[in-house]
Structures are given as C-alpha cells and as structure tokens.
Short mmCIF file of C-alpha atoms in Angstrom, two decimals:
data_model
loop_
_atom_site.label_atom_id
_atom_site.label_comp_id
_atom_site.label_asym_id
_atom_site.label_seq_id
_atom_site.Cartn_x
_atom_site.Cartn_y
_atom_site.Cartn_z
CA MET A 247 0.05 0.03 0.03
CA ILE A 248 1.66 3.23 -1.21
CA VAL A 249 0.04 6.64 -0.68
CA ILE A 250 1.97 9.71 -1.84
CA LEU A 251 1.25 12.95 -0.01
CA THR A 252 2.01 16.00 -2.09
CA GLY A 253 1.56 18.68 0.61
CA CYS A 254 1.38 19.12 4.31
CA ASP A 255 0.56 21.92 6.69
CA SER A 256 3.02 22.11 9.57
CA SER A 257 0.64 23.53 12.13
CA PHE A 258 0.12 22.32 15.69
CA LEU A 259 -1.90 19.12 15.26
CA GLU A 260 -3.08 19.20 11.62
CA LEU A 261 -6.33 17.72 12.77
CA GLU A 262 -8.26 18.43 9.57
CA PRO A 263 -6.27 17.81 6.34
CA LYS A 264 -7.15 20.15 3.54
CA GLY A 265 -9.65 18.77 1.06
CA ALA A 266 -11.06 16.25 3.53
CA PRO A 267 -14.58 15.08 2.66
CA THR A 268 -17.45 16.27 4.79
CA LEU A 269 -19.75 14.17 6.95
CA ALA A 270 -22.59 14.93 4.63
CA THR A 271 -20.83 13.26 1.69
CA PHE A 272 -18.76 10.59 3.35
CA TRP A 273 -19.07 7.59 5.71
CA LYS A 274 -21.96 6.20 3.64
CA THR A 275 -20.57 3.16 1.77
CA GLU A 276 -18.00 0.37 1.93
CA ALA A 277 -16.00 2.28 -0.72
CA ASP A 278 -15.83 5.23 1.69
CA VAL A 279 -14.35 2.98 4.34
CA THR A 280 -11.75 1.60 1.98
CA ALA A 281 -10.80 5.11 0.86
CA ALA A 282 -10.51 6.17 4.43
CA THR A 283 -8.21 3.33 5.40
CA ASN A 284 -6.06 3.89 2.35
CA GLY A 285 -5.53 7.41 3.67
CA LEU A 286 -3.86 6.08 6.76
CA TYR A 287 -0.61 5.37 4.98
CA ILE A 288 0.62 8.87 4.21
CA MET A 289 3.74 8.25 6.25
CA ASN A 290 4.92 5.81 3.50
CA ASP A 291 6.04 8.87 1.65
CA LEU A 292 9.20 9.56 -0.27
CA GLU A 293 11.38 11.32 2.22
CA HIS A 294 9.82 13.20 5.14
CA ILE A 295 9.27 10.21 7.38
CA TYR A 296 11.06 7.04 6.29
CA GLY A 297 13.12 8.27 3.39
CA ARG A 298 15.29 10.75 5.25
CA GLY A 299 13.19 12.22 8.11
CA ILE A 300 13.26 9.93 11.15
CA HIS A 301 16.22 7.93 9.91
CA THR A 302 18.30 11.11 9.94
CA TYR A 303 17.71 11.45 13.67
CA SER A 304 18.04 7.76 14.34
CA LEU A 305 21.23 6.97 12.37
CA LEU A 306 23.17 10.23 12.67
CA GLY A 307 22.63 10.57 16.38
CA SER A 308 24.64 7.37 16.90
CA ASP A 309 28.28 6.42 16.70
CA ASP A 310 27.59 4.04 13.78
CA PHE A 311 27.20 6.71 11.03
CA VAL A 312 28.46 10.17 10.03
CA VAL A 313 27.05 12.50 7.39
CA GLY A 314 28.31 11.09 4.14
CA LYS A 315 28.66 14.38 2.24
CA SER A 316 28.48 18.09 2.85
CA LYS A 317 24.89 18.82 4.00
CA GLY A 318 24.40 21.56 6.53
CA GLU A 319 21.07 20.42 7.95
CA MET A 320 22.32 16.87 8.51
CA GLU A 321 25.57 18.11 9.99
CA ASP A 322 23.64 20.20 12.52
CA ILE A 323 21.62 17.12 13.48
CA LYS A 324 24.73 15.06 13.90
CA ASN A 325 26.14 17.73 16.18
CA PHE A 326 22.92 18.30 18.12
CA TYR A 327 22.61 21.89 16.96
CA THR A 328 19.28 21.44 15.16
CA ASP A 329 16.08 23.20 16.17
CA GLY A 330 13.78 20.77 14.24
CA SER A 331 12.83 23.28 11.55
CA GLY A 332 14.86 21.75 8.74
CA GLY A 333 13.18 20.35 5.66
CA TYR A 334 14.03 16.75 6.49
CA THR A 335 12.46 16.69 9.94
CA ASN A 336 9.89 19.44 10.33
CA TYR A 337 7.16 17.30 8.78
CA ILE A 338 7.49 14.43 11.24
CA TRP A 339 5.07 15.89 13.80
CA PRO A 340 2.30 17.06 11.42
CA TYR A 341 2.37 13.91 9.29
CA HIS A 342 1.88 11.78 12.40
CA TYR A 343 -1.04 13.86 13.60
CA GLN A 344 -2.65 13.60 10.15
CA VAL A 345 -2.54 9.84 10.53
CA ILE A 346 -3.97 10.14 14.05
CA LYS A 347 -6.84 12.33 12.75
CA ARG A 348 -7.65 9.94 9.95
CA ALA A 349 -7.55 6.97 12.35
CA ASN A 350 -9.80 8.81 14.81
CA ASP A 351 -12.39 9.43 12.12
CA ILE A 352 -12.50 5.74 11.23
CA ILE A 353 -12.79 4.68 14.86
CA HIS A 354 -15.57 7.26 15.38
CA TYR A 355 -17.71 6.67 12.32
CA VAL A 356 -17.20 3.06 11.17
CA PRO A 357 -18.65 1.18 14.12
CA GLU A 358 -22.22 2.55 13.35
CA MET A 359 -22.05 1.91 9.59
CA GLN A 360 -24.13 -0.84 8.11
CA ILE A 361 -21.42 -2.63 6.23
CA ASN A 362 -19.80 -6.02 6.01
CA GLU A 363 -18.57 -7.03 9.48
CA SER A 364 -15.27 -8.40 8.15
CA LEU A 365 -14.52 -5.12 6.37
CA LYS A 366 -15.53 -3.19 9.49
CA SER A 367 -13.15 -5.18 11.73
CA PHE A 368 -10.27 -4.88 9.27
CA ALA A 369 -10.84 -1.12 8.92
CA LEU A 370 -10.91 -0.60 12.68
CA GLY A 371 -7.90 -2.85 13.08
CA GLN A 372 -5.92 -0.73 10.65
CA ALA A 373 -7.01 2.47 12.38
CA TYR A 374 -6.00 1.30 15.81
CA PHE A 375 -2.68 -0.03 14.50
CA MET A 376 -1.76 3.16 12.70
CA ARG A 377 -2.83 5.36 15.58
CA GLY A 378 -0.68 3.19 17.86
CA LEU A 379 2.26 3.41 15.49
CA ALA A 380 1.96 7.22 15.22
CA TYR A 381 1.99 7.56 19.01
CA PHE A 382 4.82 5.07 19.45
CA GLN A 383 7.08 6.89 17.00
CA LEU A 384 6.17 10.36 18.33
CA SER A 385 6.97 9.12 21.88
CA VAL A 386 10.38 7.81 20.99
CA ILE A 387 11.33 10.92 19.14
CA TYR A 388 9.88 13.66 21.32
CA GLY A 389 8.82 12.28 24.75
CA ASP A 390 10.43 11.50 28.09
CA ASN A 391 9.76 11.60 31.87
CA ARG A 392 9.31 15.42 31.63
CA ALA A 393 6.59 15.56 28.95
CA GLY A 394 5.01 13.37 26.28
CA VAL A 395 2.94 14.44 23.32
CA PRO A 396 -0.72 15.50 23.09
CA ILE A 397 -3.18 12.60 23.06
CA VAL A 398 -5.98 13.15 20.60
CA ASP A 399 -8.62 10.39 20.27
CA GLU A 400 -11.94 9.97 18.51
CA ASN A 401 -13.69 11.89 21.26
CA THR A 402 -11.45 14.95 21.27
CA LYS A 403 -13.43 18.15 20.65
CA ILE A 404 -10.80 20.82 21.24
CA PHE A 405 -7.95 21.78 18.95
CA TYR A 406 -5.22 23.01 21.34
CA ILE A 407 -4.14 20.24 23.68
CA ASP A 408 -1.40 20.11 26.26
CA ARG A 409 1.36 17.57 26.20
CA THR A 410 0.99 14.65 28.59
CA ALA A 411 2.94 15.01 31.86
CA HIS A 412 5.01 11.85 31.13
CA VAL A 413 5.71 9.89 27.96
CA SER A 414 4.49 6.70 29.73
CA GLU A 415 1.00 8.02 29.21
CA ASN A 416 1.66 7.96 25.47
CA TYR A 417 3.19 4.52 25.52
CA ALA A 418 0.14 3.24 27.47
CA PHE A 419 -2.16 4.77 24.90
CA ALA A 420 -0.13 3.24 22.04
CA ALA A 421 -0.25 -0.14 23.78
CA GLU A 422 -4.05 0.05 24.07
CA ASN A 423 -4.25 0.74 20.39
CA PHE A 424 -1.93 -2.15 19.43
CA THR A 425 -3.90 -4.50 21.69
CA LYS A 426 -7.18 -3.58 20.09
CA ALA A 427 -5.59 -3.86 16.61
CA ALA A 428 -4.29 -7.37 17.41
CA GLU A 429 -7.80 -8.41 18.47
CA LEU A 430 -9.31 -7.18 15.18
CA LEU A 431 -6.66 -7.99 12.58
CA PRO A 432 -6.04 -11.25 10.76
CA TYR A 433 -2.67 -13.00 10.53
CA PHE A 434 -0.62 -11.94 7.51
CA ASP A 435 -1.23 -15.27 5.73
CA ALA A 436 -4.95 -14.54 5.76
CA LEU A 437 -4.63 -11.25 3.92
CA ASP A 438 -5.45 -10.93 0.23
CA GLN A 439 -2.38 -10.00 -1.81
CA GLU A 440 -3.92 -6.60 -2.55
CA ASP A 441 -3.78 -5.89 1.19
CA TYR A 442 -0.08 -6.73 1.62
CA GLY A 443 1.49 -3.75 3.36
CA LYS A 444 -1.47 -3.24 5.61
CA PRO A 445 -1.22 -4.21 9.27
CA HIS A 446 -1.84 -7.79 10.48
CA LYS A 447 -2.02 -9.41 13.92
CA ASN A 448 1.66 -10.16 14.51
CA ALA A 449 2.68 -6.60 13.37
CA ALA A 450 0.38 -5.24 16.09
CA LEU A 451 1.76 -7.70 18.72
CA GLY A 452 5.35 -6.90 17.66
CA TYR A 453 4.81 -3.21 18.12
CA LEU A 454 2.99 -3.87 21.38
CA ALA A 455 6.23 -5.54 22.60
CA ARG A 456 8.32 -2.68 21.25
CA THR A 457 6.15 -0.10 23.02
CA HIS A 458 6.55 -1.87 26.28
CA LEU A 459 10.32 -2.20 25.62
CA HIS A 460 10.67 1.58 25.37
CA ASN A 461 8.48 2.25 28.33
CA ALA A 462 10.52 -0.20 30.49
CA GLN A 463 13.15 2.51 31.01
CA TYR A 464 10.50 4.24 33.15
CA ASP A 465 8.59 1.21 34.46
CA ASN A 466 10.17 -2.11 35.27
CA GLY A 467 6.75 -3.72 35.14
CA SER A 468 6.88 -3.33 31.37
CA TRP A 469 9.45 -6.09 30.93
CA ALA A 470 6.96 -8.84 31.66
CA LYS A 471 4.54 -7.27 29.14
CA VAL A 472 7.35 -7.41 26.51
CA VAL A 473 7.74 -11.14 27.03
CA SER A 474 3.92 -11.72 26.83
CA ALA A 475 3.56 -9.86 23.54
CA CYS A 476 6.63 -11.54 22.06
CA ASP A 477 5.39 -14.97 23.03
CA GLN A 478 2.11 -14.34 21.24
CA VAL A 479 4.09 -13.76 18.04
CA ILE A 480 6.45 -16.66 18.57
CA ASN A 481 3.76 -19.13 19.61
CA SER A 482 1.65 -18.29 16.57
CA ASN A 483 4.28 -20.11 14.44
CA LYS A 484 3.53 -17.58 11.69
CA ASN A 485 7.04 -16.10 11.45
CA ALA A 486 10.64 -17.23 11.33
CA LEU A 487 14.13 -15.97 10.66
CA GLU A 488 15.31 -16.04 7.09
CA PRO A 489 18.00 -18.75 6.83
CA ASN A 490 20.58 -16.15 5.77
CA PHE A 491 20.73 -12.70 7.34
CA GLU A 492 21.17 -10.85 4.07
CA ASP A 493 17.97 -12.43 2.72
CA ALA A 494 15.90 -10.33 5.10
CA PHE A 495 16.74 -7.34 2.89
CA LYS A 496 15.95 -8.68 -0.57
CA ILE A 497 13.15 -7.86 -2.92
CA ASN A 498 12.00 -11.43 -3.29
CA THR A 499 11.59 -11.67 0.47
CA ASN A 500 9.63 -8.42 0.92
CA TRP A 501 6.84 -10.55 2.38
CA GLY A 502 8.96 -13.40 3.63
CA PRO A 503 8.72 -15.09 7.07
CA GLU A 504 10.81 -12.52 8.86
CA TYR A 505 8.60 -9.67 7.76
CA LEU A 506 6.38 -8.07 10.40
CA TRP A 507 6.17 -4.42 9.20
CA SER A 508 7.85 -2.39 6.48
CA VAL A 509 7.44 0.59 4.19
CA PRO A 510 6.00 -0.96 0.97
CA SER A 511 7.86 0.42 -2.02
CA ASN A 512 8.01 0.13 -5.76
CA LEU A 513 8.77 2.22 -8.78
CA ILE A 514 5.77 4.45 -8.22
CA GLY A 515 6.58 5.41 -4.62
CA GLY A 516 7.55 4.39 -1.15
CA SER A 517 10.75 4.88 0.77
CA ILE A 518 13.81 6.38 -0.90
CA PHE A 519 16.06 5.21 1.90
CA PRO A 520 18.05 2.71 -0.25
CA ALA A 521 18.90 5.63 -2.52
CA ALA A 522 19.62 7.92 0.38
CA SER A 523 22.13 5.53 1.86
CA MET A 524 23.88 4.41 -1.36
CA GLU A 525 27.08 5.85 -2.81
CA ASN A 526 26.74 9.54 -3.64
CA LYS A 527 25.91 9.87 -7.38
CA GLY A 528 26.25 6.08 -7.74
CA TRP A 529 29.54 6.03 -9.74
CA GLY A 530 27.82 8.02 -12.41
CA GLN A 531 25.10 5.39 -12.98
CA TYR A 532 22.39 6.47 -10.55
CA GLY A 533 21.46 9.62 -8.63
CA SER A 534 21.78 8.19 -5.08
CA TYR A 535 22.64 10.48 -2.23
CA GLY A 536 25.24 9.00 0.12
CA TYR A 537 23.87 10.63 3.19
CA TYR A 538 24.93 7.98 5.74
CA ALA A 539 28.57 6.81 5.93
CA PRO A 540 29.26 3.91 8.35
CA THR A 541 32.10 4.40 10.81
CA LEU A 542 35.12 2.36 11.60
CA GLU A 543 33.70 1.95 15.04
CA LEU A 544 30.74 0.10 13.61
CA TYR A 545 32.93 -2.11 11.37
CA GLU A 546 35.25 -3.08 14.21
CA SER A 547 32.42 -3.80 16.61
CA TYR A 548 31.57 -7.12 14.91
CA LEU A 549 32.95 -10.33 16.35
CA ALA A 550 35.17 -12.49 14.12
CA GLY A 551 32.97 -14.82 12.08
CA ASP A 552 29.82 -12.69 12.35
CA ASN A 553 28.41 -12.87 8.84
CA ARG A 554 26.25 -9.76 9.45
CA ARG A 555 29.27 -7.51 8.98
CA GLU A 556 29.76 -8.47 5.31
CA ALA A 557 25.96 -8.38 4.73
CA THR A 558 25.73 -4.91 6.30
CA LEU A 559 28.86 -3.08 5.16
CA LEU A 560 31.21 -2.76 2.15
CA LYS A 561 34.88 -1.92 2.63
CA PHE A 562 37.41 -1.13 0.00
CA GLY A 563 38.09 -4.14 -2.16
CA ASP A 564 34.90 -6.03 -1.35
CA THR A 565 33.17 -7.55 -4.38
CA PHE A 566 29.54 -6.76 -5.13
CA THR A 567 27.15 -6.66 -8.06
CA TYR A 568 26.04 -3.28 -9.34
CA PHE A 569 23.49 -3.09 -12.17
CA GLY A 570 24.49 -6.57 -13.42
CA GLU A 571 28.22 -6.08 -13.24
CA SER A 572 30.66 -7.37 -10.68
CA ARG A 573 32.87 -4.71 -9.24
CA ARG A 574 35.18 -4.17 -6.31
CA TYR A 575 34.20 -1.43 -3.92
CA TRP A 576 35.97 1.92 -4.00
CA SER A 577 34.64 5.45 -3.58
CA SER A 578 36.04 8.81 -4.41
CA THR A 579 33.31 10.51 -2.42
CA ASN A 580 32.93 8.38 0.73
CA LEU A 581 34.22 9.97 3.90
CA THR A 582 34.80 6.83 5.97
CA GLY A 583 35.90 4.11 3.55
CA PHE A 584 32.74 2.09 4.25
CA GLN A 585 29.36 1.82 2.52
CA LEU A 586 26.06 0.60 3.96
CA LYS A 587 25.32 -2.58 1.93
CA LYS A 588 22.18 -3.74 3.71
CA TYR A 589 19.78 -2.19 1.23
CA ILE A 590 21.84 -2.85 -1.97
CA ASP A 591 19.46 -5.46 -3.57
CA PRO A 592 17.62 -3.04 -5.93
CA PHE A 593 21.03 -1.90 -7.23
CA ARG A 594 22.11 -5.41 -8.18
CA SER A 595 20.26 -5.51 -11.52
CA GLU A 596 18.35 -3.23 -13.87
CA GLY A 597 14.65 -2.49 -13.45
CA HIS A 598 14.29 -2.14 -9.68
CA LEU A 599 14.95 1.55 -9.28
CA ASN A 600 13.21 4.69 -10.34
CA ASP A 601 14.89 8.02 -11.08
CA SER A 602 12.02 10.21 -9.96
CA PRO A 603 10.99 9.46 -7.30
CA ARG A 604 14.11 7.59 -6.27
CA SER A 605 12.15 4.66 -4.87
CA SER A 606 12.76 0.99 -5.51
CA ASP A 607 11.12 -2.45 -5.38
CA LEU A 608 12.68 -3.16 -1.98
CA ASN A 609 10.38 -2.66 1.01
CA LEU A 610 12.12 -0.89 3.86
CA PRO A 611 11.99 -3.20 6.96
CA LEU A 612 10.83 -1.53 10.18
CA LEU A 613 10.03 -4.54 12.32
CA ARG A 614 11.44 -8.05 11.79
CA TYR A 615 11.08 -11.35 13.58
CA SER A 616 14.60 -10.87 14.92
CA HIS A 617 13.35 -7.82 16.80
CA VAL A 618 10.82 -10.00 18.56
CA LEU A 619 13.42 -12.57 19.53
CA LEU A 620 15.90 -10.02 20.88
CA MET A 621 13.15 -8.05 22.64
CA LYS A 622 12.14 -11.21 24.42
CA SER A 623 15.72 -12.00 25.32
CA GLU A 624 16.36 -8.48 26.73
CA ALA A 625 13.13 -8.54 28.76
CA LEU A 626 14.01 -11.93 30.26
CA ILE A 627 17.58 -10.85 31.14
CA MET A 628 16.33 -7.65 32.71
CA GLN A 629 14.04 -9.67 34.95
CA GLY A 630 16.90 -11.87 36.07
CA LEU A 631 15.76 -14.74 33.90
CA ASN A 632 17.53 -16.70 31.14
CA GLY A 633 17.28 -15.17 27.70
CA ASP A 634 19.56 -17.59 25.89
CA VAL A 635 17.05 -19.34 23.63
CA PRO A 636 15.78 -16.34 21.59
CA LEU A 637 19.18 -14.63 21.58
CA ASN A 638 20.94 -17.77 20.31
CA LEU A 639 18.46 -18.13 17.40
CA VAL A 640 19.65 -14.73 16.17
CA LYS A 641 23.26 -15.37 17.01
CA GLU A 642 23.53 -18.79 15.29
CA ARG A 643 21.91 -17.36 12.15
CA ALA A 644 24.85 -14.88 12.10
CA GLY A 645 27.32 -17.78 12.08
CA LEU A 646 28.29 -17.42 15.73
CA SER A 647 28.35 -20.17 18.40
CA PRO A 648 25.54 -20.19 20.96
CA ILE A 649 26.26 -18.93 24.43
CA SER A 650 25.04 -19.83 27.91
CA GLY A 651 23.98 -17.30 30.58
CA ALA A 652 23.63 -14.32 28.16
CA THR A 653 24.10 -10.96 29.81
CA MET A 654 23.04 -7.52 28.84
CA ASP A 655 26.47 -6.96 27.26
CA ASP A 656 25.69 -9.98 24.95
CA LEU A 657 22.28 -8.58 24.22
CA LYS A 658 23.68 -5.15 23.39
CA TYR A 659 26.17 -6.67 20.97
CA GLU A 660 23.41 -8.58 19.17
CA ARG A 661 21.19 -5.60 18.77
CA ARG A 662 23.96 -3.45 17.36
CA ALA A 663 25.10 -6.11 14.88
CA GLU A 664 21.60 -7.11 13.95
CA PHE A 665 19.95 -3.69 13.48
CA ALA A 666 22.77 -1.47 12.17
CA GLY A 667 21.31 1.01 9.68
CA GLU A 668 17.70 0.36 10.70
CA LEU A 669 15.23 2.68 12.32
CA PHE A 670 15.20 2.99 16.17
CA GLY A 671 18.34 1.02 16.64
CA ARG A 672 21.73 1.94 18.02
CA TYR A 673 21.02 5.55 19.08
CA GLU A 674 17.75 4.91 20.81
CA ASP A 675 19.21 1.81 22.48
CA LEU A 676 22.17 3.78 23.92
CA CYS A 677 19.76 6.36 25.28
CA ARG A 678 17.29 3.97 26.87
CA TRP A 679 20.17 1.89 28.37
CA GLY A 680 21.80 4.91 29.85
CA ASP A 681 24.96 4.31 27.84
CA ALA A 682 24.80 7.34 25.54
CA ALA A 683 26.84 9.72 27.72
CA SER A 684 29.93 7.47 27.59
CA VAL A 685 29.68 6.72 23.87
CA ILE A 686 28.09 9.53 21.79
CA PRO A 687 30.58 12.35 22.59
CA ASN A 688 33.58 10.42 21.26
CA ALA A 689 35.33 11.24 17.97
CA LEU A 690 34.58 8.86 15.06
CA HIS A 691 36.97 7.30 12.55
CA GLY A 692 37.32 5.83 9.13
CA ARG A 693 39.84 4.30 6.79
CA ILE A 694 41.21 6.95 4.39
CA HIS A 695 42.76 5.44 1.36
CA THR A 696 45.64 7.06 -0.50
CA ASP A 697 43.91 6.53 -3.85
CA LYS A 698 40.13 6.52 -3.40
CA LYS A 699 39.65 5.03 -6.86
CA ASP A 700 41.93 2.07 -6.18
CA PRO A 701 40.36 -0.70 -4.00
CA ASP A 702 43.82 -1.99 -3.19
CA SER A 703 45.36 1.32 -2.10
CA PRO A 704 46.69 1.51 1.44
CA TYR A 705 44.83 3.49 4.11
CA THR A 706 45.35 5.24 7.31
CA VAL A 707 42.89 5.42 10.18
CA GLU A 708 41.81 8.96 10.61
CA GLU A 709 39.26 11.00 12.53
CA VAL A 710 36.32 11.64 10.25
CA TRP A 711 34.01 13.31 12.80
CA PRO A 712 35.29 15.32 15.74
CA ALA A 713 34.27 14.67 19.33
CA ARG A 714 30.90 15.98 20.30
CA PRO A 715 31.34 17.30 23.86
CA GLN A 716 28.15 19.29 23.40
CA PHE A 717 26.16 16.07 23.69
CA ASP A 718 24.11 16.04 26.89
CA ALA A 719 22.34 12.76 27.58
CA THR A 720 19.75 14.53 29.75
CA ILE A 721 18.71 16.72 26.75
CA HIS A 722 19.66 14.99 23.52
CA HIS A 723 18.03 11.57 24.15
CA ILE A 724 14.99 13.11 22.40
CA TRP A 725 14.74 15.69 19.62
CA PRO A 726 13.38 19.26 19.31
CA ILE A 727 9.73 19.84 18.50
CA PRO A 728 9.52 21.82 15.23
CA PRO A 729 9.25 25.59 16.06
CA GLN A 730 6.21 25.97 13.78
CA VAL A 731 4.33 23.44 15.94
CA ILE A 732 5.09 25.53 19.07
CA ASN A 733 4.33 28.79 17.41
CA THR A 734 0.85 27.66 16.31
CA SER A 735 -0.07 25.92 19.55
CA GLU A 736 -1.54 28.93 21.38
CA GLY A 737 0.90 28.26 24.29
CA THR A 738 -0.04 24.66 24.88
CA ILE A 739 3.23 23.20 23.53
CA SER A 740 6.69 24.10 24.90
CA GLN A 741 10.00 23.05 23.52
CA ASN A 742 11.76 19.99 24.93
CA GLU A 743 13.98 21.12 27.77
CA GLY A 744 17.50 22.17 26.71
CA TRP A 745 16.79 22.43 22.98
#
C-alpha cells in the first residue's frame, strides 16, 4: 500500500487535512471505508518520514554513522545543533497527527455503519494499529519523563491540547491501540495479496512488545509485558528468521517469514532510503545520495565470524554486483571508507529503481522477527531470567556459536550487529540503556585510502568526525519539536527542555 502525499501543513496538530470530505458526503458506503483506510498510509512517503526524516535522527545521532557528504542540515543534526525546523525533519510531527486524525475518524464513524462485518473489523484494526504506530514513534522521538505528546482520540473536541505529563501516558495509549488492533486484525497469511503492506495481527503484537520495551526505562513492570507480547508472536508459528541474514533485505523476500512491518515500496513510490544511503551519485550510474557513511567503530564492533558484517557493510576491495556487473568497492566521495550494503538489492540488477521518485522495489523493513526474539531476550535478562534461547536463534543465524547465561552486554552486541542502519536501533538503544553519555561524545573514525579510486590502495585510520562534547544525555536523548508546531499551539506546547 503506497500513498503519496503532495503537501502538508506544519501547524500544531493538523487535525483536519485540507480537502477532507465532509460528513454529509462521506461515511456512507464500503467504498468510503476503503478510501478512508487507504488514507492512513501517508507516512509511507518519499522522504519526510522514512526516506530521510526519522532515519536522519536515528542513524546520525549514533556512533555508527556520520554525514556522508556536505549537507548543513544533517551536520547540524549530527552535532545536536538542530532546532527541528529543517526540511528533512519538520514534517515528522504534522504527518503523524494527520494519521492520528484519519484513524480517529475511522474509529468514530465506522462502528455505526451498516457494512460487511469483516470489512468493518479490518478497517478498525488498521485504524487502531496506525494510531498506535503514530504515538509510538512520536513518543520515541519527542517524549520522556518530563513531557510526552498530546493525546488526541476519537472523542477529542478541542484543537489546542497540552502535552502529557510523562511519555509513559503515550506509551500506554499506544499499547491500548496495538492491543485492540491485534484483536481485530487477521494474521498476514490470511490477507489478500492486494492488502499486503497493511497491518496484521503479528505486526500489532510486535509493536505492542516494542512499545513496552521503550516504556521499560521508566517502568520495570513493562518487561513482563514485552515477554507476553513476544510470546504471542512466537507461539503463533507464523514467522521465522530467514535462513541467511542478508535475505531479510531482498526484494524477493519483501513478504517473507521474517517480515512483520515495513514501508512498501515500488517504482511508483515508497521509501527512498536505499537511494539515500547508497554511494553519492552512484559512480555516475544512478542519482543516489550517500547521506549515511558507516564508521570504523561500527565495522570493528563485529565479532570475528559474524556474517552480518559483510551483509551490512562494504569496505574497499569487497566484491559486489551493481546493475548486473561485478565490481570491487571503492569510492572517491565516501568519507569513511565504508558503505552501507544492507539495502543494496535493488542496485544489483536493472529495473528495480526509479529516477524520480528515487524509490525501488525493496520494501524498507521496520520490524522483523529478529526484533521479537531480541526483545524477548532482553526482557528476560532484565528480569533476572534466562534469555539464551531467543538470543541464540539470532546469534547462530549470524554464524556465531551459541552462548550460555547471556548478559546484557551480549544482548547489546546482538542488537547493534543485527539492526545497524535500521530505524530506532543503536542511538535509541544507547539512550534508553543509559549508555549514551559514555559513547556519543567520542570522535569517530574511518579508513582513508591514499587513492580513493583504487580498491587496493593503502589506508590510514583517521578521525572523520570530531568529538561531540556538546552532547548532553539529559537533553539529547530526544529531539526538538519543530518551532512551527510550538508557534501555532496557542501556548499549549513548549520546547523539549534544553533544545
């Protein structure tokens, strides 16, 4: 399901999108319901959410990536000097509240409609899921123990709404929505093919677990809820790991057993993230952007024998296929000597990429079965229980030997290796674990080759991004609310403290 949004007002809540149908002309037929649910997927756009948007915060905040080329807005984000008003991030808030508004309308109007009950349940399940997803993502980006984000539901009558006092209120609301969605939605294998890309039961349960995982930093009681939600996915026997790690990021496994939730993409639209992360200007063959350059710190973090390193990263001299031709990696533009390889599949042959928009046939994974396994392992370990079984499933798939008595250090390694270059990974993990203050301020490094067009040229290890002593873990664990949101809120929204 791909819906391209061509415009967006950046005001406070964006509760009524321009051009929305009126009550007098809508909510009459099953076709109206289908049209309304299709409108939930505006976040599957080309750049403002999953193309550059949230990924820019998530990847560049960490020690795994630096800005891959000169780009002032991204450099400011990397250095924590942003105010949230830049073109890549200022749409995050209003897009999410557009989804919330559309979900609220479905939840308000559809129950009383005289339509097919199966269609009604599916429509309501989609609405609850997407409302939950919007609040989960807003909470991770903007909320903490000092303030959450405004909760707007189907009964809200006023426009200007205060932020919640604590983000746990938002996580609780998101969890309620995912729980309702899981009750209403079918399993993925019961969906018609035309509905692929819409939510299903295990996607809702997976995000229910993820919501409790993030809330656990504030409430230890959330750990048991993580295990419960994960077990519902695991015990359904509807999902499994791909046999090979790299196969989780291929076009022919877009809807494979590891899939739980992704941004559906094709040559018409969807996420441009594969193009955003690939070599700047694509060696003259494609207009990719090269925004995210992996660091030496990421490369050297992998254990010997971990096959995820070669599936995730390219270094000088590595062989790969690019538009049907075998070549050895080099780059005259890359700043670190490493290239994110995880999303390379649409570049391997002709016909899977579009020039405008720069989308591809590769869906962008947002939630995989390995997330469920590692969330369960972490929750068990944090409760003083044994998390070996789910952790070792992920570890052995990576070519590593199983371990006994896994610790949080083992879990932290697995999450970094497994989810490098994916949304809400390394940076958010460091922040919720309380590790960010000892990691994020440090200088970052790369391998600088003497001849950047020669894959065999020698290199020196050099600093590619200076230390960031300005990082303050009490401030920068969340991001600034866009100023236009604050300016149009009639005083109900204040900026996150310290930004």
